[in-house]
Amino acid sequence: AQTIHQWPVAEIKAVGSPLSLGCTIKGKSSPNLYWYWQATGGTLQQLFYSITVGQVESVVQLNLSASRPKDDQFILSTEKLLLSHSGFYLCAWSDNNQAPLFGEGTRLSVL
Amino acid sequence: GDSVTQTEGPVTVSESESLIINCTYSATSIAYPNLFWYVRYPGEGLQLLLKVITAGQKGSSRGFEATYNKETTSFHLQKASVQESDSAVYYCALGHDTNAYKVIFGKGTHLHVLP
């Protein structure tokens, strides 16, 4: 069975500090990978997707970047956090034309 | 553009009552959208509840049902008799039929089931 793991579970960071969130999927080769973000009280928005190692497409511009250094790993990062980056970040995977399946998420508070 | 609109919460019902959470979609750039319901129980991650990829078909899971109605562009979630354990946030979502990479979510509906 496939498993998806996100880290860290939660982060409290200062404005202007860097951020790196990670996601690993096990038990599935060449998955489609996604990053989603949800502000408190807001809609779940897709940020990035990747269909293969080294290729990432941006869906929404939020001064964040994403990379896929390995087939099973997806990283979300920024060099300078903004207050507006606070929220809940979810990593997901899917097979083609299948519904994405989500990790447990990372709650980020930017102060 | 493509969008999903669902019942604004919170929705409060008593145990054993029936439930309907409305979901309507707009799919201007997608010929044959895939439709999903996700659920987040307290303290847990977002889980896929059910999906339907063909218009006119019904999906079901855990006593919940939803029918893909292309004429009314709706995908309402229904349950005949809710339980306290159904308390959660429910999200309706729209997926592309050929480009699986973009999935659009509704804002979510918070359901409280009273014992």
PDB file of N, CA and C in Angstrom, chain A residues 32 34 36 38 41-44 46 49 51 59 88 90 94-104, chain B residues 34 36 38 40 43-48 51 53 91 96-107:
ATOM      1  N   ASN A  32       2.169  11.288  -9.715  1.00  0.00           N
ATOM      2  CA  ASN A  32       1.983  12.730  -9.838  1.00  0.00           C
ATOM      3  C   ASN A  32       1.990  13.265  -8.413  1.00  0.00           C
ATOM      4  N   TYR A  34       1.654  16.790  -5.746  1.00  0.00           N
ATOM      5  CA  TYR A  34       1.000  18.098  -5.657  1.00  0.00           C
ATOM      6  C   TYR A  34       1.301  18.748  -4.309  1.00  0.00           C
ATOM      7  N   TYR A  36      -0.713  21.647  -1.982  1.00  0.00           N
ATOM      8  CA  TYR A  36      -1.908  22.453  -1.787  1.00  0.00           C
ATOM      9  C   TYR A  36      -1.700  23.313  -0.549  1.00  0.00           C
ATOM     10  N   GLN A  38      -4.006  25.905   2.287  1.00  0.00           N
ATOM     11  CA  GLN A  38      -5.289  26.408   2.751  1.00  0.00           C
ATOM     12  C   GLN A  38      -5.053  27.426   3.853  1.00  0.00           C
ATOM     13  N   GLY A  41      -9.768  29.415   7.226  1.00  0.00           N
ATOM     14  CA  GLY A  41     -11.065  29.848   6.715  1.00  0.00           C
ATOM     15  C   GLY A  41     -11.126  29.962   5.209  1.00  0.00           C
ATOM     16  N   GLY A  42     -10.048  29.586   4.529  1.00  0.00           N
ATOM     17  CA  GLY A  42      -9.996  29.745   3.080  1.00  0.00           C
ATOM     18  C   GLY A  42     -10.205  28.453   2.331  1.00  0.00           C
ATOM     19  N   THR A  43     -10.070  28.537   1.020  1.00  0.00           N
ATOM     20  CA  THR A  43     -10.247  27.396   0.126  1.00  0.00           C
ATOM     21  C   THR A  43      -8.923  26.677  -0.063  1.00  0.00           C
ATOM     22  N   LEU A  44      -8.999  25.382  -0.267  1.00  0.00           N
ATOM     23  CA  LEU A  44      -7.804  24.593  -0.553  1.00  0.00           C
ATOM     24  C   LEU A  44      -7.363  24.918  -1.979  1.00  0.00           C
ATOM     25  N   GLN A  46      -4.481  24.609  -5.093  1.00  0.00           N
ATOM     26  CA  GLN A  46      -3.320  23.889  -5.609  1.00  0.00           C
ATOM     27  C   GLN A  46      -2.205  24.894  -5.907  1.00  0.00           C
ATOM     28  N   TYR A  49       2.335  21.237  -9.154  1.00  0.00           N
ATOM     29  CA  TYR A  49       2.249  19.815  -9.428  1.00  0.00           C
ATOM     30  C   TYR A  49       3.491  19.377 -10.186  1.00  0.00           C
ATOM     31  N   ILE A  51       4.890  15.861 -12.526  1.00  0.00           N
ATOM     32  CA  ILE A  51       4.590  14.550 -13.083  1.00  0.00           C
ATOM     33  C   ILE A  51       5.842  13.694 -13.221  1.00  0.00           C
ATOM     34  N   VAL A  59       1.040  26.548 -10.243  1.00  0.00           N
ATOM     35  CA  VAL A  59      -0.374  26.824 -10.518  1.00  0.00           C
ATOM     36  C   VAL A  59      -0.782  28.187  -9.969  1.00  0.00           C
ATOM     37  N   PHE A  88      -2.266  25.959   6.178  1.00  0.00           N
ATOM     38  CA  PHE A  88      -2.116  24.508   6.223  1.00  0.00           C
ATOM     39  C   PHE A  88      -1.645  24.043   4.849  1.00  0.00           C
ATOM     40  N   LEU A  90      -0.648  20.943   2.331  1.00  0.00           N
ATOM     41  CA  LEU A  90      -0.913  19.529   2.097  1.00  0.00           C
ATOM     42  C   LEU A  90      -0.183  19.051   0.852  1.00  0.00           C
ATOM     43  N   SER A  94      -1.137  11.212  -6.953  1.00  0.00           N
ATOM     44  CA  SER A  94      -2.176  10.506  -7.707  1.00  0.00           C
ATOM     45  C   SER A  94      -1.557   9.751  -8.863  1.00  0.00           C
ATOM     46  N   ASP A  95      -2.292   8.759  -9.334  1.00  0.00           N
ATOM     47  CA  ASP A  95      -2.059   8.183 -10.644  1.00  0.00           C
ATOM     48  C   ASP A  95      -2.755   9.093 -11.657  1.00  0.00           C
ATOM     49  N   ASN A  96      -2.440   8.948 -12.922  1.00  0.00           N
ATOM     50  CA  ASN A  96      -3.099   9.775 -13.940  1.00  0.00           C
ATOM     51  C   ASN A  96      -4.610   9.619 -13.879  1.00  0.00           C
ATOM     52  N   ASN A  97      -5.296  10.757 -13.949  1.00  0.00           N
ATOM     53  CA  ASN A  97      -6.762  10.799 -13.973  1.00  0.00           C
ATOM     54  C   ASN A  97      -7.423  10.196 -12.742  1.00  0.00           C
ATOM     55  N   GLN A  98      -6.679  10.080 -11.656  1.00  0.00           N
ATOM     56  CA  GLN A  98      -7.265   9.601 -10.409  1.00  0.00           C
ATOM     57  C   GLN A  98      -7.325  10.743  -9.395  1.00  0.00           C
ATOM     58  N   ALA A  99      -8.163  10.587  -8.406  1.00  0.00           N
ATOM     59  CA  ALA A  99      -8.282  11.621  -7.386  1.00  0.00           C
ATOM     60  C   ALA A  99      -6.997  11.683  -6.561  1.00  0.00           C
ATOM     61  N   PRO A 100      -6.512  12.877  -6.238  1.00  0.00           N
ATOM     62  CA  PRO A 100      -5.324  12.972  -5.392  1.00  0.00           C
ATOM     63  C   PRO A 100      -5.609  12.454  -3.990  1.00  0.00           C
ATOM     64  N   LEU A 101      -4.580  11.835  -3.405  1.00  0.00           N
ATOM     65  CA  LEU A 101      -4.654  11.315  -2.042  1.00  0.00           C
ATOM     66  C   LEU A 101      -3.646  12.083  -1.205  1.00  0.00           C
ATOM     67  N   PHE A 102      -4.076  12.504  -0.019  1.00  0.00           N
ATOM     68  CA  PHE A 102      -3.334  13.509   0.718  1.00  0.00           C
ATOM     69  C   PHE A 102      -2.547  12.969   1.895  1.00  0.00           C
ATOM     70  N   GLY A 103      -1.486  13.710   2.232  1.00  0.00           N
ATOM     71  CA  GLY A 103      -0.759  13.483   3.464  1.00  0.00           C
ATOM     72  C   GLY A 103      -1.477  14.158   4.615  1.00  0.00           C
ATOM     73  N   GLU A 104      -0.839  14.099   5.794  1.00  0.00           N
ATOM     74  CA  GLU A 104      -1.459  14.625   7.004  1.00  0.00           C
ATOM     75  C   GLU A 104      -1.395  16.142   7.105  1.00  0.00           C
TER      76      GLU A 104
ATOM     77  N   ASN B  34     -14.270  15.141 -13.612  1.00  0.00           N
ATOM     78  CA  ASN B  34     -14.391  14.139 -12.573  1.00  0.00           C
ATOM     79  C   ASN B  34     -14.813  14.849 -11.292  1.00  0.00           C
ATOM     80  N   PHE B  36     -15.465  14.696  -6.990  1.00  0.00           N
ATOM     81  CA  PHE B  36     -15.024  14.011  -5.779  1.00  0.00           C
ATOM     82  C   PHE B  36     -15.665  14.655  -4.547  1.00  0.00           C
ATOM     83  N   TYR B  38     -14.340  14.821  -0.530  1.00  0.00           N
ATOM     84  CA  TYR B  38     -13.313  14.514   0.450  1.00  0.00           C
ATOM     85  C   TYR B  38     -13.864  14.840   1.833  1.00  0.00           C
ATOM     86  N   ARG B  40     -12.527  15.548   6.066  1.00  0.00           N
ATOM     87  CA  ARG B  40     -11.475  15.661   7.082  1.00  0.00           C
ATOM     88  C   ARG B  40     -12.129  15.519   8.436  1.00  0.00           C
ATOM     89  N   GLY B  43      -8.770  16.057  13.741  1.00  0.00           N
ATOM     90  CA  GLY B  43      -7.460  15.505  14.057  1.00  0.00           C
ATOM     91  C   GLY B  43      -6.882  14.582  13.000  1.00  0.00           C
ATOM     92  N   GLU B  44      -7.548  14.464  11.870  1.00  0.00           N
ATOM     93  CA  GLU B  44      -7.056  13.567  10.829  1.00  0.00           C
ATOM     94  C   GLU B  44      -6.780  14.333   9.531  1.00  0.00           C
ATOM     95  N   GLY B  45      -6.169  13.622   8.584  1.00  0.00           N
ATOM     96  CA  GLY B  45      -5.887  14.227   7.282  1.00  0.00           C
ATOM     97  C   GLY B  45      -7.082  14.193   6.357  1.00  0.00           C
ATOM     98  N   LEU B  46      -6.918  14.783   5.194  1.00  0.00           N
ATOM     99  CA  LEU B  46      -7.969  14.844   4.184  1.00  0.00           C
ATOM    100  C   LEU B  46      -8.057  13.503   3.465  1.00  0.00           C
ATOM    101  N   GLN B  47      -9.263  12.911   3.473  1.00  0.00           N
ATOM    102  CA  GLN B  47      -9.437  11.592   2.879  1.00  0.00           C
ATOM    103  C   GLN B  47     -10.432  11.661   1.730  1.00  0.00           C
ATOM    104  N   LEU B  48     -10.203  10.859   0.724  1.00  0.00           N
ATOM    105  CA  LEU B  48     -11.179  10.741  -0.357  1.00  0.00           C
ATOM    106  C   LEU B  48     -12.366   9.928   0.140  1.00  0.00           C
ATOM    107  N   LYS B  51     -15.864   9.152  -5.365  1.00  0.00           N
ATOM    108  CA  LYS B  51     -15.601   9.831  -6.627  1.00  0.00           C
ATOM    109  C   LYS B  51     -16.511   9.256  -7.704  1.00  0.00           C
ATOM    110  N   ILE B  53     -16.749   9.613 -12.085  1.00  0.00           N
ATOM    111  CA  ILE B  53     -16.120  10.204 -13.261  1.00  0.00           C
ATOM    112  C   ILE B  53     -17.033  10.203 -14.476  1.00  0.00           C
ATOM    113  N   TYR B  91     -15.534  18.344   1.668  1.00  0.00           N
ATOM    114  CA  TYR B  91     -15.123  19.165   0.541  1.00  0.00           C
ATOM    115  C   TYR B  91     -15.562  18.513  -0.768  1.00  0.00           C
ATOM    116  N   HIS B  96     -10.013  17.417 -13.632  1.00  0.00           N
ATOM    117  CA  HIS B  96      -9.992  17.430 -15.091  1.00  0.00           C
ATOM    118  C   HIS B  96     -10.074  16.001 -15.606  1.00  0.00           C
ATOM    119  N   ASP B  97     -10.776  15.812 -16.721  1.00  0.00           N
ATOM    120  CA  ASP B  97     -10.949  14.466 -17.252  1.00  0.00           C
ATOM    121  C   ASP B  97      -9.682  13.932 -17.907  1.00  0.00           C
ATOM    122  N   THR B  98      -8.932  14.799 -18.546  1.00  0.00           N
ATOM    123  CA  THR B  98      -7.727  14.312 -19.222  1.00  0.00           C
ATOM    124  C   THR B  98      -6.459  14.879 -18.619  1.00  0.00           C
ATOM    125  N   ASN B  99      -6.571  16.004 -17.957  1.00  0.00           N
ATOM    126  CA  ASN B  99      -5.414  16.572 -17.275  1.00  0.00           C
ATOM    127  C   ASN B  99      -5.642  16.439 -15.783  1.00  0.00           C
ATOM    128  N   ALA B 100      -5.098  15.371 -15.234  1.00  0.00           N
ATOM    129  CA  ALA B 100      -5.389  15.064 -13.829  1.00  0.00           C
ATOM    130  C   ALA B 100      -4.664  15.985 -12.877  1.00  0.00           C
ATOM    131  N   TYR B 101      -3.897  16.920 -13.415  1.00  0.00           N
ATOM    132  CA  TYR B 101      -3.005  17.663 -12.555  1.00  0.00           C
ATOM    133  C   TYR B 101      -3.673  18.821 -11.848  1.00  0.00           C
ATOM    134  N   LYS B 102      -4.871  19.180 -12.262  1.00  0.00           N
ATOM    135  CA  LYS B 102      -5.516  20.323 -11.626  1.00  0.00           C
ATOM    136  C   LYS B 102      -6.835  19.889 -11.004  1.00  0.00           C
ATOM    137  N   VAL B 103      -6.937  20.024  -9.701  1.00  0.00           N
ATOM    138  CA  VAL B 103      -8.166  19.697  -8.981  1.00  0.00           C
ATOM    139  C   VAL B 103      -8.594  20.943  -8.216  1.00  0.00           C
ATOM    140  N   ILE B 104      -9.859  21.300  -8.356  1.00  0.00           N
ATOM    141  CA  ILE B 104     -10.384  22.515  -7.731  1.00  0.00           C
ATOM    142  C   ILE B 104     -11.337  22.122  -6.616  1.00  0.00           C
ATOM    143  N   PHE B 105     -11.138  22.727  -5.443  1.00  0.00           N
ATOM    144  CA  PHE B 105     -11.942  22.395  -4.280  1.00  0.00           C
ATOM    145  C   PHE B 105     -12.958  23.488  -3.957  1.00  0.00           C
ATOM    146  N   GLY B 106     -14.078  23.062  -3.381  1.00  0.00           N
ATOM    147  CA  GLY B 106     -14.985  23.994  -2.744  1.00  0.00           C
ATOM    148  C   GLY B 106     -14.422  24.427  -1.399  1.00  0.00           C
ATOM    149  N   LYS B 107     -15.121  25.335  -0.731  1.00  0.00           N
ATOM    150  CA  LYS B 107     -14.600  25.894   0.521  1.00  0.00           C
ATOM    151  C   LYS B 107     -14.742  24.962   1.707  1.00  0.00           C
TER     152      LYS B 107
END
